[in-house]
Structure formats: C-alpha cells, structure tokens
XYZ file of C-alpha atoms in Angstrom:
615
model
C 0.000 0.000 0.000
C 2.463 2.737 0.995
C 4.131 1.795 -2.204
C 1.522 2.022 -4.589
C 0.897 5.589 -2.695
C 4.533 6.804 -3.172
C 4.332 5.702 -6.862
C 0.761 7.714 -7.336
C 2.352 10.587 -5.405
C 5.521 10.705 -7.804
C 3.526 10.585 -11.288
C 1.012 12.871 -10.136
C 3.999 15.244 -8.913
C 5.367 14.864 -12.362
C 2.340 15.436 -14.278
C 1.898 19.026 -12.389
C 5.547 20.026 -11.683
C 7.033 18.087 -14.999
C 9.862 18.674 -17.232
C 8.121 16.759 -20.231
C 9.760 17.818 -23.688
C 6.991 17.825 -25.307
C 4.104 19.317 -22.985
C 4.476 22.544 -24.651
C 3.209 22.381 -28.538
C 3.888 25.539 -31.092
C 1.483 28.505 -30.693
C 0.566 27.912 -34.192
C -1.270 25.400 -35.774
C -0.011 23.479 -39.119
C 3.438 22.819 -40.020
C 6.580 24.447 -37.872
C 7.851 25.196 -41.334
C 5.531 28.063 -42.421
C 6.662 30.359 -39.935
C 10.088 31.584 -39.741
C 11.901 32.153 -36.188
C 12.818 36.043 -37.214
C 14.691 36.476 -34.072
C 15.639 33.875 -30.716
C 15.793 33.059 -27.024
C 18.791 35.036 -25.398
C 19.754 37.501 -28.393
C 21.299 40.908 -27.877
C 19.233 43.922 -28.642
C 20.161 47.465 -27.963
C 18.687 47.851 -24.559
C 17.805 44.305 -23.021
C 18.356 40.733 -23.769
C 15.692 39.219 -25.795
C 13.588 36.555 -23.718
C 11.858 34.907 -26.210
C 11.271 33.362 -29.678
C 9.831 35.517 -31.897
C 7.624 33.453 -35.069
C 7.367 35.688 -38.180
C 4.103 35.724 -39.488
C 5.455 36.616 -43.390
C 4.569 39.669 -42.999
C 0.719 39.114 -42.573
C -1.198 40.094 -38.744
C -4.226 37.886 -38.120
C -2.953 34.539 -37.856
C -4.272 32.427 -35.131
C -2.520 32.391 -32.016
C -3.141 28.735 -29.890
C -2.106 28.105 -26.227
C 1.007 25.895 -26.418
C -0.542 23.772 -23.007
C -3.442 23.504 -20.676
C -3.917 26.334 -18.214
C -5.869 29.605 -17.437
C -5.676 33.455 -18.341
C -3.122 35.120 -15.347
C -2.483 38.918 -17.616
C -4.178 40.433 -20.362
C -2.135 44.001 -21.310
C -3.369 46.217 -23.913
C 0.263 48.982 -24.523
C 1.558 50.705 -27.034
C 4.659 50.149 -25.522
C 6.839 47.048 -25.329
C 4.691 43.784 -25.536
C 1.313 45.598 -26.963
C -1.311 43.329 -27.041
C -0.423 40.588 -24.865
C -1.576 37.541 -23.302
C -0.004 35.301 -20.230
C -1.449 32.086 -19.579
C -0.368 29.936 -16.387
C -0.095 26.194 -16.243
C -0.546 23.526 -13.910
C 3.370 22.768 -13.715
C 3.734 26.516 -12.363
C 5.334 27.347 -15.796
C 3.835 30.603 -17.926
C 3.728 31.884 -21.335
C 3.429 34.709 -22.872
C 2.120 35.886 -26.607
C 2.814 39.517 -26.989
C 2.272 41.949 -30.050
C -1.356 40.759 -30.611
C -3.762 42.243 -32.814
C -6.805 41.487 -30.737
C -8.024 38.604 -28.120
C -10.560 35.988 -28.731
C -14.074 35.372 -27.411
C -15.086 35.374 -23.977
C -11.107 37.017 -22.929
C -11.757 39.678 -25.057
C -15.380 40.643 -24.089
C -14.378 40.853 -20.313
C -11.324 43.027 -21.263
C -13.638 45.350 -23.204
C -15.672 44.983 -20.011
C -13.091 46.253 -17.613
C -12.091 49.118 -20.271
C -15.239 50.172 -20.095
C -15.710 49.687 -16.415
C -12.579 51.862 -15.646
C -12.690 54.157 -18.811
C -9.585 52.680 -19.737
C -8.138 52.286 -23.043
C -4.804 50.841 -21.765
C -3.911 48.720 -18.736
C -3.305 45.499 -17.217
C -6.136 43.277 -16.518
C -6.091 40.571 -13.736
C -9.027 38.300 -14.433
C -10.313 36.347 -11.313
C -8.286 33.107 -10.392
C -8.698 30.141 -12.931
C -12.063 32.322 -14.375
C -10.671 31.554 -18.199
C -9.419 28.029 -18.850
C -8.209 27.339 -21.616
C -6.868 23.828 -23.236
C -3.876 22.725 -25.417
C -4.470 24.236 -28.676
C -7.369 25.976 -28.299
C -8.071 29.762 -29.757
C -6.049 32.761 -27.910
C -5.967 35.751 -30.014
C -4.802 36.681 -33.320
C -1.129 37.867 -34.457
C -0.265 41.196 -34.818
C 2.261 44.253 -34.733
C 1.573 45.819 -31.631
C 3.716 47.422 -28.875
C 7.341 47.548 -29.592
C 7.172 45.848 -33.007
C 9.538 46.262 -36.084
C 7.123 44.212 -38.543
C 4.134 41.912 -37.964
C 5.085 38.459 -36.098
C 4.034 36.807 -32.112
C 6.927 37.168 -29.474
C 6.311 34.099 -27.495
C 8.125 33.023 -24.154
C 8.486 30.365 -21.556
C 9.053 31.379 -18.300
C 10.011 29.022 -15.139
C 7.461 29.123 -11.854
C 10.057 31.574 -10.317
C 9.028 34.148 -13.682
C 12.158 33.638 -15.155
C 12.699 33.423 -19.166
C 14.058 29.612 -20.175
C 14.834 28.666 -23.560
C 11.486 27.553 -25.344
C 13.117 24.379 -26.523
C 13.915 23.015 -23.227
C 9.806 21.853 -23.175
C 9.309 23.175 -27.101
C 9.910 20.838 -29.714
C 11.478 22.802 -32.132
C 14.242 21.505 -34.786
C 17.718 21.445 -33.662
C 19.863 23.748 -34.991
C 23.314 22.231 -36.301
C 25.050 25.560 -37.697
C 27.910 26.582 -34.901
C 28.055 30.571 -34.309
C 29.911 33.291 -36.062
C 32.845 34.995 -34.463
C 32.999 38.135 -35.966
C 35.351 40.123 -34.357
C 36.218 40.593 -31.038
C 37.406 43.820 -29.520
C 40.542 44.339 -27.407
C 41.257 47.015 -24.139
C 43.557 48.309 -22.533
C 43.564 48.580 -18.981
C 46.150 51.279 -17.511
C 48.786 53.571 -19.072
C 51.811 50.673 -19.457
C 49.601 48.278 -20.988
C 49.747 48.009 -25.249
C 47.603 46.921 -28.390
C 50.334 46.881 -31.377
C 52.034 49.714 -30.097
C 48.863 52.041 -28.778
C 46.723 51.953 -25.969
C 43.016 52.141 -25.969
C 39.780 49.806 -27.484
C 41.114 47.995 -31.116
C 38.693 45.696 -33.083
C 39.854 43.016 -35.336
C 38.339 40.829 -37.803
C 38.108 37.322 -38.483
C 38.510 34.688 -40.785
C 37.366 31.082 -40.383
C 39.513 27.997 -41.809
C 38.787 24.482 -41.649
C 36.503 24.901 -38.971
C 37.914 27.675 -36.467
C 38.167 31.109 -36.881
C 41.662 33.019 -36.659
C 42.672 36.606 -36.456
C 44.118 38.282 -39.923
C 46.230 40.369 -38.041
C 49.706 39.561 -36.016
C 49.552 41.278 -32.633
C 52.103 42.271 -30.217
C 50.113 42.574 -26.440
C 51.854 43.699 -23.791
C 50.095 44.274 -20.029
C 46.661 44.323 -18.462
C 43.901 43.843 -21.593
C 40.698 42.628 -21.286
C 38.238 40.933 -24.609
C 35.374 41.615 -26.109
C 33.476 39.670 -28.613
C 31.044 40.133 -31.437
C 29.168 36.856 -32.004
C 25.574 35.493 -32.965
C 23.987 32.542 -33.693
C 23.598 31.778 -37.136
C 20.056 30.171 -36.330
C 17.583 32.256 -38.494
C 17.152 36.238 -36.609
C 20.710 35.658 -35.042
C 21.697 36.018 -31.157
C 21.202 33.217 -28.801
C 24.777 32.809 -27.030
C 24.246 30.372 -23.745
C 27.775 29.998 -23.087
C 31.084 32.025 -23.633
C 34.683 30.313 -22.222
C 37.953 32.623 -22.754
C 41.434 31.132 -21.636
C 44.789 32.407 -21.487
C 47.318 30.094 -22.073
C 44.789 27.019 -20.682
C 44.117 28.997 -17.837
C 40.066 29.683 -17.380
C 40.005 33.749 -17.252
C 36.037 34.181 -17.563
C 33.117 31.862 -17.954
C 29.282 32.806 -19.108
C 26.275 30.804 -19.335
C 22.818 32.224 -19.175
C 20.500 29.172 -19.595
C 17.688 31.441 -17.847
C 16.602 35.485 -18.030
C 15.334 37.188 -14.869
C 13.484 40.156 -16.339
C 14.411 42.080 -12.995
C 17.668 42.154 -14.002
C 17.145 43.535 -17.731
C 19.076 46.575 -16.852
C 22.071 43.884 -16.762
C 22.120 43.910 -20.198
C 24.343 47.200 -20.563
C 27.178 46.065 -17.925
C 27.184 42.654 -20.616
C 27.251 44.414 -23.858
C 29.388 47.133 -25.607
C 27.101 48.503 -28.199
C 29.351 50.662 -30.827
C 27.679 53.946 -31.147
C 28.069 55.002 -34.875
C 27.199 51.050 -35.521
C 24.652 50.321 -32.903
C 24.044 46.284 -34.836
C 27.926 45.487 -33.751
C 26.874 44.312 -30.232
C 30.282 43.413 -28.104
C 29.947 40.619 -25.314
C 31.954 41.845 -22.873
C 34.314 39.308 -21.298
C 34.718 41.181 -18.227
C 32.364 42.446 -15.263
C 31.767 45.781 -14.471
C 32.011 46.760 -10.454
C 27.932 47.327 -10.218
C 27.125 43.968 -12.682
C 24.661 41.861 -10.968
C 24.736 38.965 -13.865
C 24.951 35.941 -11.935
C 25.956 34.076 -15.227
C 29.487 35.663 -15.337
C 32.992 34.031 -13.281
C 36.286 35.442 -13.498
C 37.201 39.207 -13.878
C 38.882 38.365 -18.070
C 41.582 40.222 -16.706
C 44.723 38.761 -19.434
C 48.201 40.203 -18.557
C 50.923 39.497 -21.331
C 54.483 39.821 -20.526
C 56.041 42.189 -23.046
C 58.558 39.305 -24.657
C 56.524 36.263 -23.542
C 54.944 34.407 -26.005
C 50.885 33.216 -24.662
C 47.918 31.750 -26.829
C 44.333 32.874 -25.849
C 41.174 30.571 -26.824
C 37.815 32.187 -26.984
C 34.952 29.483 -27.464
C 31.449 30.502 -27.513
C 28.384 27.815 -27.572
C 24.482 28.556 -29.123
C 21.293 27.407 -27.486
C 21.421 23.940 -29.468
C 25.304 23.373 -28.191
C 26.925 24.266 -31.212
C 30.270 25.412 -30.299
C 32.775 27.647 -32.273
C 36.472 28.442 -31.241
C 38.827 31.467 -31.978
C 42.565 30.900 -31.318
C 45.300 33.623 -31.629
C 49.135 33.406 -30.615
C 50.004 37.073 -29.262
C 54.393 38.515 -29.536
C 54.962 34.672 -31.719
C 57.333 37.278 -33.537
C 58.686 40.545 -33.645
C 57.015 41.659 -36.730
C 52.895 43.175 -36.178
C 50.502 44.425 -38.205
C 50.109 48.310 -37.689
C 46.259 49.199 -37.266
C 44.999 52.664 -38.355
C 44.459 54.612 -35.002
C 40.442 55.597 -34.900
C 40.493 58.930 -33.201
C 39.377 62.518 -34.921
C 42.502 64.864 -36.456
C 44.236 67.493 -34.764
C 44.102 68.150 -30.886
C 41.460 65.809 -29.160
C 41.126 63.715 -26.223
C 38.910 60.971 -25.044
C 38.345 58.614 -21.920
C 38.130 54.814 -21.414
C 37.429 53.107 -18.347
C 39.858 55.166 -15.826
C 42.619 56.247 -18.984
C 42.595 59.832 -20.365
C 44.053 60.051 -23.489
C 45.411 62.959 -24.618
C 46.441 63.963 -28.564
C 48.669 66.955 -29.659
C 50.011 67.323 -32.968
C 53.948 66.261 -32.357
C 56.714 69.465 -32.201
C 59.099 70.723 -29.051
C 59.035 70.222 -26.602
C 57.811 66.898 -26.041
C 56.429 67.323 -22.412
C 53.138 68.033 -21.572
C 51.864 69.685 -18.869
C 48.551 68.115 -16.950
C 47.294 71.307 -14.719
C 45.243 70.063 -11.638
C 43.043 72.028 -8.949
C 46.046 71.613 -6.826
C 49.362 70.777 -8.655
C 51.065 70.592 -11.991
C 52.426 67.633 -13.672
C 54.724 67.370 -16.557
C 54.752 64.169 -18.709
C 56.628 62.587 -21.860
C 54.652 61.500 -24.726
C 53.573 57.676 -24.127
C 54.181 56.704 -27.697
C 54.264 58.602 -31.318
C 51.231 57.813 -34.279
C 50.699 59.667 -37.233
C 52.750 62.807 -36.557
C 50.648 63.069 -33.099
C 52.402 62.540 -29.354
C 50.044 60.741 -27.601
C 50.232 61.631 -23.398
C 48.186 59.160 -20.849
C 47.108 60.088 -17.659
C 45.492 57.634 -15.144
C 42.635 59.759 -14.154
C 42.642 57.977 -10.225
C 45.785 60.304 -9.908
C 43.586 63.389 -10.502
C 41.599 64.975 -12.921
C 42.846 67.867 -15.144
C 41.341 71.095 -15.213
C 43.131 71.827 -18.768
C 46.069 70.154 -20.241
C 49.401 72.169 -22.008
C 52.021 71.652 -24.477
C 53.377 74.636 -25.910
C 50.683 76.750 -27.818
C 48.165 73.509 -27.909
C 45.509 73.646 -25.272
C 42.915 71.433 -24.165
C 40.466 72.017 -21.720
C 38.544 69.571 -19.567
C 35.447 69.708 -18.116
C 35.069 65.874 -16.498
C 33.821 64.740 -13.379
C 33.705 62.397 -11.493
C 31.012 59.771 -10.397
C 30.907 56.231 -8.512
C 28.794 53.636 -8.444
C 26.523 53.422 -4.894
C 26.644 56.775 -4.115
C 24.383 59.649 -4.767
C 25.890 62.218 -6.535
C 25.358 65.505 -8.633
C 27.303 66.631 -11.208
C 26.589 70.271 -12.583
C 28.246 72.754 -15.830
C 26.980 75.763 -17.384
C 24.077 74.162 -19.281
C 23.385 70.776 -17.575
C 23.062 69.053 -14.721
C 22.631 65.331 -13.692
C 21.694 64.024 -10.473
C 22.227 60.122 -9.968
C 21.011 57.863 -6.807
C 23.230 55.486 -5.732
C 21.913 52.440 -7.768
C 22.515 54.928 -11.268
C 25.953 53.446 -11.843
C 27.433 50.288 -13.031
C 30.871 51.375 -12.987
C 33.226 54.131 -11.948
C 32.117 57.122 -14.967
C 33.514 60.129 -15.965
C 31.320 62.906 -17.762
C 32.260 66.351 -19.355
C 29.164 68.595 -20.977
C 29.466 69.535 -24.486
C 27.144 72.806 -25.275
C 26.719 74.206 -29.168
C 24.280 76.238 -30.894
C 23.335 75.588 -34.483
C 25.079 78.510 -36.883
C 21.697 80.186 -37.647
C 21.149 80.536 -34.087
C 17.798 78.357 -34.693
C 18.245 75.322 -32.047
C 20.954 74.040 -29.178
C 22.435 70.855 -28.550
C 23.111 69.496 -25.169
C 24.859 66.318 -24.344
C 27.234 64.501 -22.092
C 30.494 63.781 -23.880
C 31.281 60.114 -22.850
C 28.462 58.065 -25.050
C 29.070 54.721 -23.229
C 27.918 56.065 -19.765
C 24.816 53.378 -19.354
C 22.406 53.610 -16.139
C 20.494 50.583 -14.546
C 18.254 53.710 -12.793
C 17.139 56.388 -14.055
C 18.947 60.272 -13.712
C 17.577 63.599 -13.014
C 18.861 66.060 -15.627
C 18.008 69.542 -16.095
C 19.067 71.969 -19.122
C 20.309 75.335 -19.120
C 19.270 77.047 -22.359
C 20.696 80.474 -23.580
C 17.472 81.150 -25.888
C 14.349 81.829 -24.724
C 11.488 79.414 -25.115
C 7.313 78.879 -24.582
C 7.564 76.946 -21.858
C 4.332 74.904 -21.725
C 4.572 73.608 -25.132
C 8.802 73.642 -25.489
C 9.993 69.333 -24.418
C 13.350 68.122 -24.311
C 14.102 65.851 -26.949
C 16.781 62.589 -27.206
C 18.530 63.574 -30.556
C 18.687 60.188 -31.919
C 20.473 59.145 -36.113
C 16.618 58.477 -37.536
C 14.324 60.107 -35.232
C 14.287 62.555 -32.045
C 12.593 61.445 -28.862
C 10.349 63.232 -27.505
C 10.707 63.877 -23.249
C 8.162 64.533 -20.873
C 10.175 68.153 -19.079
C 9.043 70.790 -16.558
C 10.302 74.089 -16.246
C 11.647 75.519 -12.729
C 11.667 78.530 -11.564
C 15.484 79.003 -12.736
C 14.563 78.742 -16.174
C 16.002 75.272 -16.317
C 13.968 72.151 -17.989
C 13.912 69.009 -15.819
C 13.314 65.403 -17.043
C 14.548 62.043 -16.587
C 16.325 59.900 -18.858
C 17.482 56.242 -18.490
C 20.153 56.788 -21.228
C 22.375 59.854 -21.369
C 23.164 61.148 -24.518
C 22.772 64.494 -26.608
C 19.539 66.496 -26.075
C 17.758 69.139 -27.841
C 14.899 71.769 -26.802
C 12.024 72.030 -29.629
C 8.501 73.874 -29.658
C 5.490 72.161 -30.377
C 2.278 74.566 -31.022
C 0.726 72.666 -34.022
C -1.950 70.682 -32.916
C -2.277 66.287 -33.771
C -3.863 65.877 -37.520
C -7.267 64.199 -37.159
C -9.795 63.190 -40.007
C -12.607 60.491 -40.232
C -11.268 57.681 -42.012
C -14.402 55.731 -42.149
C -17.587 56.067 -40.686
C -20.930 54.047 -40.753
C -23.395 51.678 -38.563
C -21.108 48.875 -37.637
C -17.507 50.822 -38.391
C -16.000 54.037 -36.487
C -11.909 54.829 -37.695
C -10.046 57.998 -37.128
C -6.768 58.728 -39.070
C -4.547 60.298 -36.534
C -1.133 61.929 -36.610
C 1.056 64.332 -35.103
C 4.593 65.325 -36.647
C 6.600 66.426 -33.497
C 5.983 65.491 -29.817
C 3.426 62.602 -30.743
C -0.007 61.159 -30.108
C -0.796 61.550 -25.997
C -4.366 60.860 -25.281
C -7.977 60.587 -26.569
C -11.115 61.457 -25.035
C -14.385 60.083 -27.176
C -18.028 60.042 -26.589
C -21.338 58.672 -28.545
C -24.171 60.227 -27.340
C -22.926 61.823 -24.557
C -21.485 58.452 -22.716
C -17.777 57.662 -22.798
C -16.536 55.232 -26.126
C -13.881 53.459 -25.661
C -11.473 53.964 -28.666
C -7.914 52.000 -29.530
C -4.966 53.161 -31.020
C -2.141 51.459 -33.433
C 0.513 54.184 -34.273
C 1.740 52.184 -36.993
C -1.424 52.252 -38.545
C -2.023 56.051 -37.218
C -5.331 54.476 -36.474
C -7.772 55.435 -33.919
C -10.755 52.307 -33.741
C -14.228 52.656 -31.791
C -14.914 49.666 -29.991
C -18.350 49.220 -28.687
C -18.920 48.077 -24.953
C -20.806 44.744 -27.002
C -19.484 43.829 -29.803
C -22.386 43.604 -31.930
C -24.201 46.892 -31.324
C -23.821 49.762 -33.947
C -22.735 53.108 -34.074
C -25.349 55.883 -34.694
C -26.028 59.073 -33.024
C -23.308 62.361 -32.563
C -19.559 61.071 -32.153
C -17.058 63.672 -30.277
C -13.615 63.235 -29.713
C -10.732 65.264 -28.201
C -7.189 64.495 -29.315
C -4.439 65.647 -27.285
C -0.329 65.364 -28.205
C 2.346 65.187 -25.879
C 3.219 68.620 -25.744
C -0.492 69.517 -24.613
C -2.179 70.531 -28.039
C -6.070 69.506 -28.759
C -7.602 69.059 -31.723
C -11.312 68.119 -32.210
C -13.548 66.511 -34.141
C -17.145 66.000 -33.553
C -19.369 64.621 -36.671
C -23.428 63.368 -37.151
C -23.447 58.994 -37.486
C-alpha cells in the first residue's frame, strides 16, 4: 500500500511540476515550417536581452494564435509600448507563457477586457481576471497575431518562463528543430587597462576581424600585447534572426580567465544587459559581449574578472569558445608577440588636438613638435609628462585619471580644456556645468564614470544641442537632468528631446523657476529643446453603422491621449501608431454606431484638436 501511494504521489507530482519535452506544442497550428523564427531566445538587442522566440508571421497580422498547453488566463495588457497586445497564460506545472504583439483577443477574454475598459474608462492597462475564471486547453483559440507594442514588422513574441518568472529557452519543453550551424565569431574587440599596458604599439579599445579555416576562426592580423587587456566579442547565432549565445569560455594560455552561461533570463535584471554588452555607437548592430564584469554587474551568469596580462617578450595563446542554445560550439585561437614583426592598425580617433576617456585612462592627442612634455594642470598641482608613444605625426600623453583629474592640459601653444567629473557607483551624486546638470542615486551606476558637458548652438542661431560627452555612460536607474538654455522658449509647449540618427525622442520636461527644464532619462546622450504649437492631424477615415476609424497623426511630440463620446457616454477607442489608427470599440461587440460622435485628441506637448461629426 504505501508503495503504490509513493508511486501515485511521484507521477502525479510529475504530471503538475514536470519537465516533459513535449508538454508545450507551437502557438501555431499546421506545419513548424511556415513560420520563420525572425529572431531567438537570449539575443542581444540594444537595450535588453531578448527573452523569447519571436515566429514571423510573413509579414501578414491575423494569424491564429493557440495556447502551447493547458492552463488559465493570469495577464491580459493592452500597450503601445513594449509587448502591446499581450496575453499570459499559467499552467498547472507553475510554468507561464506569454504571446505579446497581438492584434486582438478571442471570445469570452476579449469581451471581459472590453468589459473592464469600459468599467474603468480605460483604453490601456493590465487586466487581472479572477483566479482560474478563463481556462483554456492545449491548442485551443487565444488571439490573433499582430504588430503591436514595440514591433519592427508583424510576427508573435512568445516566451516560456520558469514558476520563479524567469525566461528559459522555449526548446527546453518546445519541440522545435535542432539547430546544427555553430556561431559566427565576428570580431572581437581588445582594451587596454592602464597607461603601461599596449595593443600593437597604442593603448586604448582595437577591433579586429576574423577569418574562419577548416573549422575555427583566426585573427588576420599579427599582434604584439603587452600588459593588463581585457576581450570583447562580437558573435551570434547563425540560427535564423541571429543572437542566442548560452555559453562564452575565454582562456589564457589554458588557464580559465572568464566563464558565461545564461540558460535562464530574470526580467528584474534587464538593466544587466548594458554592464554585458558594448554597443558601438556610430554602428549600434555590432553588439560586443563583454568578457569582463563591471564593479555594479549583478549577472549571476558571469565568473572570473577576463583580466589577461601578457608579458612584453613572452609568447601566450588565448582561446575564446562561444556555444548557441542547441550546443553548437565555435572556437577562436590567436598566438600574441609569436614574432617581432605586427601588423600596424589605423588609429580611430578625430585629427588634430582631441582627447577621449576609457574606463579610468585619459588620453590625450597633440600634434607632435618641441618640446615633447606636456603639462597636466590640476586644482592643486602641476604635472609634466613625456609623450607615451608617437602615431601619425601626433604625441600621444596618458594620464590615469585615479591620480587626478585635469582642469586643462598644455604643451606649448596647444591647449585642451577639460570639463570631467567624477562619479561612482553606490553613491548619490550631482554633477553640474553651465548648461546641464545630472543628479544620480546610488543604484545609477554600473561602474566608476567620468562625464564632461558639451554645449553648441546651431550657426543660424535656430536650435541648441546638449549632451554629455562620454556616449558609453549606461544607467540601470534612471537620472535627473536639467538643461540650461541660452534662448528663450514657450515653456508649456517647449519638451526636451533625445537627438537620436533616424528620429528625435520626444521627453516629458518641466520648467523651474530658474529657467532650467527638468526630465529624466534612463540613457544619457545628446539632447535638444524644440517647440510644439501645431496641434495632432485628425480626419474620419471611415464612418458608418457597424464601423467608427479615425486617421490620426502628429509630426513632433506625438499622439498623448484621446477622449471620445457617442451620445454623450464615454466610447472606448484604440490606437495602433503604426497604422495612425484610432478604432471605436463598442462596450458589445455587436451593437452599432449611430447618433453624434465627439472626440478630443491631445499630443504630448499639450495641443487639442477636435472633431465632432453626425453617425
């Protein structure tokens, strides 16, 4: 008796709490083949690690999306932000999923979302449905595919996550086709980490390509490393959409410098992602692991601190190996000082007099003449210092900046000034120039940072530019900036925007009484102040008994908020900016539109337009 018991008690504890392969079945029905994986568990994007599979729809919305196993609605969200349309369903092993970018829901979900819109006057939220209220089986009818939220084209994200809400790769209960092509290695990146420490001769961050032959990829050119240097590397899966790195080894002459494996994402710990990745910022798709921690990195997937040091004559061999979600493995292997001869790379810095900063090295540039030294002028000393090394007719000084940090730097009639300061990780701290000022809690930094302000007005005096001049200053919270301006501006309808390659981004800013605009940013960068007085662009697009569609637009600070009525009693209306689509939605589905239609349209800056017509 007690064991038949323990043998009922085991399979019914593996039916709920299972690790079955194939419990989980594809969200869509028909064969695997006629939808494309555009992008995978675990790839880099610009901001966050991606925590899903996303399943191209060939460019059509509308496809029907099916629950992948049994369970019951937990989350209905209706954005236009991030997931968009979204769905998470919770199963009996204490696993969820989640379909996000949705075009609408399906029967009885749907009508008590509209419900609760309607309920709250509420055209975007999250919905909690009662415990268990919608249950729904294997297969059955979810919601149909769309391009909602955060979407480049039209496809469904679709995740696994473990009972502890943690992202897992979908094939560990998905049966999805292995994947036999290894990664691509395709370049990796190489530091320095203090002012004795070389890359062929220089100091400072040097990429180099690869080439693959007869199975492993090599470096083309013949390097001569001397000191502290640490690696990063530019590698993707070559399964169809790219990304999905689980596991990154680098050695140094057999010895284990760094490990990485990530076989799980904690979405709490998105913010991660920047202390992980260098992301170039003229070429924001070459997206650097980095095989070192920062100080604030909270990645529990990361051992070792990649620190490499190379003895100036020594000879050493370093092995990077990175693996893909299916276990694929590829392997780069390069022999550093195996002669005397190198290959000399093109320095990448601007001409003339310049400087820049990496990590804690200042690196200063002065065209080369007598005499040699330059002088580093502190708040409290002077310093005079020899060139560090000679490239392309330039002396090129380095200064630690934990010595100090130079108020202006000397050599003969070549001056540069410096405006950088200082700011550590767990500490607050505010940092202030003529035209900005940032204000970070202690939980802003990842790393020790230093930031100088860069101020310019355009040449027909018609807008200013703001910015911090160190672009790979990344926050896991957000800062408190405020702008200066010199020109004066109509302050209820004038926003701070992120000047950005394609498009600017509009801020949400106050004014003080100082005349200074407040905001906060998660990302510094350069900023601009524009005007918005033109109101959003708003026509009927069609209009009958069972059909009410505004086109909507707005050029500058963008859509905000809607306020619609029918008959005098609040209409719930949805919005798709892609579309630049405004759609009426009835409280039941079935009933028609008739009567006098109103509607308010409000931008981001504050400016209403109206429309009001006769149905």
């Amino acid at each position: 008796m007690k064991l038949y018991l323990g043998v009922l008690l085991m399979g019914w504890g593996l039916g709920l709490f299972g690790q079955e392969k194939n419990s989980y079945i594809f969200p869509f029905s028909g064969k695997k083949t006629r939808f494309r994986t555009s992008d995978v568990y675990g790839a880099l994007r610009t901001d966050h690690f991606h925590m899903g599979r996303d399943l191209s729809t060939l460019g059509r919305e509308r496809r029907p999306v099916r629950a992948s196993a049994s369970g019951w609605v937990e989350e209905v969200g209706i954005s236009r932000q991030d997931y968009g349309q979204y769905i998470f369903l919770r199963h009996p092993d204490g696993r969820s999923t989640v379909y996000a970018h949705l075009d609408r829901f399906h029967g009885e979900v749907a009508e008590w979302v509209r419900g609760e819109q309607y309920r709250l006057f509420l055209a975007e939220g999250v919905f909690h449905p009662p415990a268990e209220k919608f249950r729904v089986q294997q297969g059955e009818l979810l919601a149909w595919s769309g391009n909602t939220g955060r979407s480049t084209g039209p496809h469904l994200h679709f995740e696994i996550r473990n009972p502890k809400n943690q992202a897992i790769p979908p094939g560990s209960v998905l049966d999805i086709p292995r994947d036999k092509r290894p990664p691509t290695i395709r370049r990796i990146a190489l530091r320095t980490l203090d002012t004795h420490s070389r890359i062929n001769g220089q100091s400072g961050r040097i990429e180099l390509k690869t080439y693959k032959y007869r199975g492993r990829y090599y470096l083309r050119d013949k390097l001569s490393l001397h000191g502290n240097i640490v690696l990063e590397a530019w590698t993707y899966d070559n399964q169809r959409g790219g990304g999905g790195i689980t596991r990154v080894s680098l050695r140094l002459d057999r010895q284990h410098v760094f490990t990485y494996k990530m076989n799980k994402i904690d979405e709490q710990k998105q913010k991660s992602y920047h202390a992980h990745v260098y992301i170039s910022p003229q070429k924001p798709w070459k997206r650097f692991i980095r095989l070192y921690p920062w100080d604030g990195h909270n990645l529990n997937a990361q051992r070792g601190n990649g620190k490499m040091y190379f003895k100036k004559r020594g000879r050493h061999k370093v092995l990077l190996q990175v693996w893909d979600r299916s276990g694929n493995k590829s392997s780069l292997i390069f022999k550093v000082n195996k002669g005397k001869l190198f290959t000399k790379i093109p320095p990448n810095y601007p001409p003339g007099v310049s400087y820049s900063v990496l990590e804690n090295l200042l690196m200063v540039r002065f065209l080369t003449g007598k005499p040699a030294k330059a002088t580093f002028h502190l708040s409290h000393k002077t310093q005079k210092i020899s060139p560090s090394y000679h490239m392309n007719s330039r002396d090129i000084y380095l200064w630690d900046l934990r010595w100090g940090i130079p108020n202006h730097v000397i050599k003969a009639d070549q001056k540069i000034n410096l405006s950088l300061q200082k700011a550590l990780p767990k500490q607050d701290i505010s940092l202030s120039w003529k035209h900005i000022k940032v204000n970070l809690s202690e939980n802003a930094l990842y790393d020790t940072t230093y930031m100088s302000s860069k101020y310019q007005i355009s040449k027909d005096q018609s807008y200013e530019i703001f910015g911090l001049d160190n672009q790979q200053v990344v926050l896991q919270d957000e800062a408190n900036l405020w702008l200066y301006p010199e020109k004066k501006y109509i302050t209820p309808r004038t926003h701070v925007y992120r000047v950005e390659r394609e498009e600017d981004v509009f801020i949400p800013t106050t004014w003080d009484e100082t005349g200074g605009s407040a905001f906060y940013e998660e990302n510094i960068g350069r900023y601009t102040l524009k005007t918005d007085t033109i109101p959003p662009t708003v026509k009927v697009f069609r209009s009958n008994a069972s059909e009410l569609v505004l086109e909507v637009s707005d050029d500058m600070s963008g859509i905000d908020r809607w306020d619609a009525s029918l008959n005098g009693e609040w209409l719930l209306m949805s919005y798709f900016p892609k579309k630049e689509k405004l759609y009426a939605l009835r409280k039941k589905s079935d009933a028609s539109f008739g009567g006098i239609f109103e509607c308010l349209i409000y931008d981001r800056a504050g400016n209403m337009e109206a429309v009001a017509i006769h149905l």
